[in-house]
Amino acid sequence: MSDLPIWPPYISEVETEGYAQLVPAITGASMVGRVAVFDVPLSGASVSIPTGVFSDCFALGVHVRVLEDIVGPTAIQVGIAGSTTLFSSGSHVLPSLAAGASTWMPPYSPVDFFWGGDLPVIITADGGDFTAGKIRLGAYSLCLTPPSA
């Protein structure tokens, strides 16, 4: 087995607003994966995190890791304005609110969620307000950029 070259062969890495993307140097067209990671202290009824990752992209999902025990609620919801359970619906919930717990949370369908503007991720307390706790949120998206003129 041999390694295959990256195609197209001329790739440049561009860092923008805290995330990196690979762009073909010749055409400018690309399919770009974006990732942003934030450490988020929790307090009150909800916390809004403007990620910058979902602007003009398909949302692939978020990953939540509990860094410090979450105190107050019995569960958390992860979503966006208008759909506070977008990422934490069904079986995609944190198994525990204790430090070390983590889970991957995809949206209902990445194809259905292409956003023209960035929508913040909202962490909502369920069963009581946040009085303590900290999470690490990873937000993931796929962006399609047009070829250059």
XYZ file of C-alpha atoms in Angstrom, residues 3-78:
76
model
C 0.324 6.944 0.243
C -1.798 8.871 -2.222
C -1.024 12.539 -2.847
C -3.412 15.178 -1.555
C -5.610 16.442 -4.377
C -5.456 19.066 -5.645
C -1.704 19.006 -5.183
C -1.335 22.663 -4.204
C -3.002 23.281 -0.889
C -2.590 26.321 1.307
C -3.648 26.463 4.948
C -5.567 29.576 5.948
C -6.291 30.509 9.559
C -9.442 32.561 10.012
C -11.081 33.594 13.269
C -9.611 30.746 15.311
C -10.065 27.876 12.858
C -7.922 26.551 10.012
C -9.066 25.632 6.532
C -7.346 24.096 3.520
C -7.862 25.855 0.207
C -6.633 24.706 -3.232
C -4.169 27.351 -4.354
C -5.101 27.159 -8.045
C -8.909 27.339 -8.185
C -9.907 28.751 -4.822
C -12.854 26.315 -4.706
C -12.909 24.111 -1.667
C -14.804 21.912 0.683
C -13.639 23.084 4.065
C -14.045 21.485 7.457
C -14.162 23.967 10.315
C -13.591 23.204 13.977
C -13.672 25.599 16.918
C -13.172 24.680 20.572
C -14.238 26.761 23.575
C -13.967 26.341 27.340
C -17.280 27.619 28.686
C -18.113 28.409 32.332
C -21.790 27.754 33.059
C -24.079 30.051 35.069
C -27.743 31.068 35.007
C -30.491 29.512 32.901
C -28.488 29.319 29.651
C -25.196 30.279 28.020
C -24.807 31.416 24.405
C -21.540 30.653 22.576
C -20.927 32.463 19.254
C -18.651 29.912 17.543
C -18.112 31.485 14.119
C -18.028 27.947 12.717
C -21.529 27.675 11.291
C -21.528 30.788 9.087
C -22.364 29.711 5.496
C -21.814 26.048 6.387
C -23.489 22.734 7.083
C -23.485 22.000 10.821
C -22.008 18.541 11.430
C -22.426 18.652 15.188
C -20.872 19.517 18.508
C -18.921 17.594 21.104
C -19.372 18.430 24.787
C -16.867 17.428 27.491
C -17.501 18.310 31.141
C -14.368 19.929 32.594
C -15.819 20.785 36.031
C -18.893 19.165 37.610
C -22.108 20.831 36.423
C -24.139 21.890 39.455
C -27.785 23.018 39.439
C -29.610 21.335 36.553
C -30.458 17.652 36.205
C -29.553 17.714 32.488
C -28.465 20.123 29.768
C -29.846 20.861 26.323
C -27.573 21.893 23.442
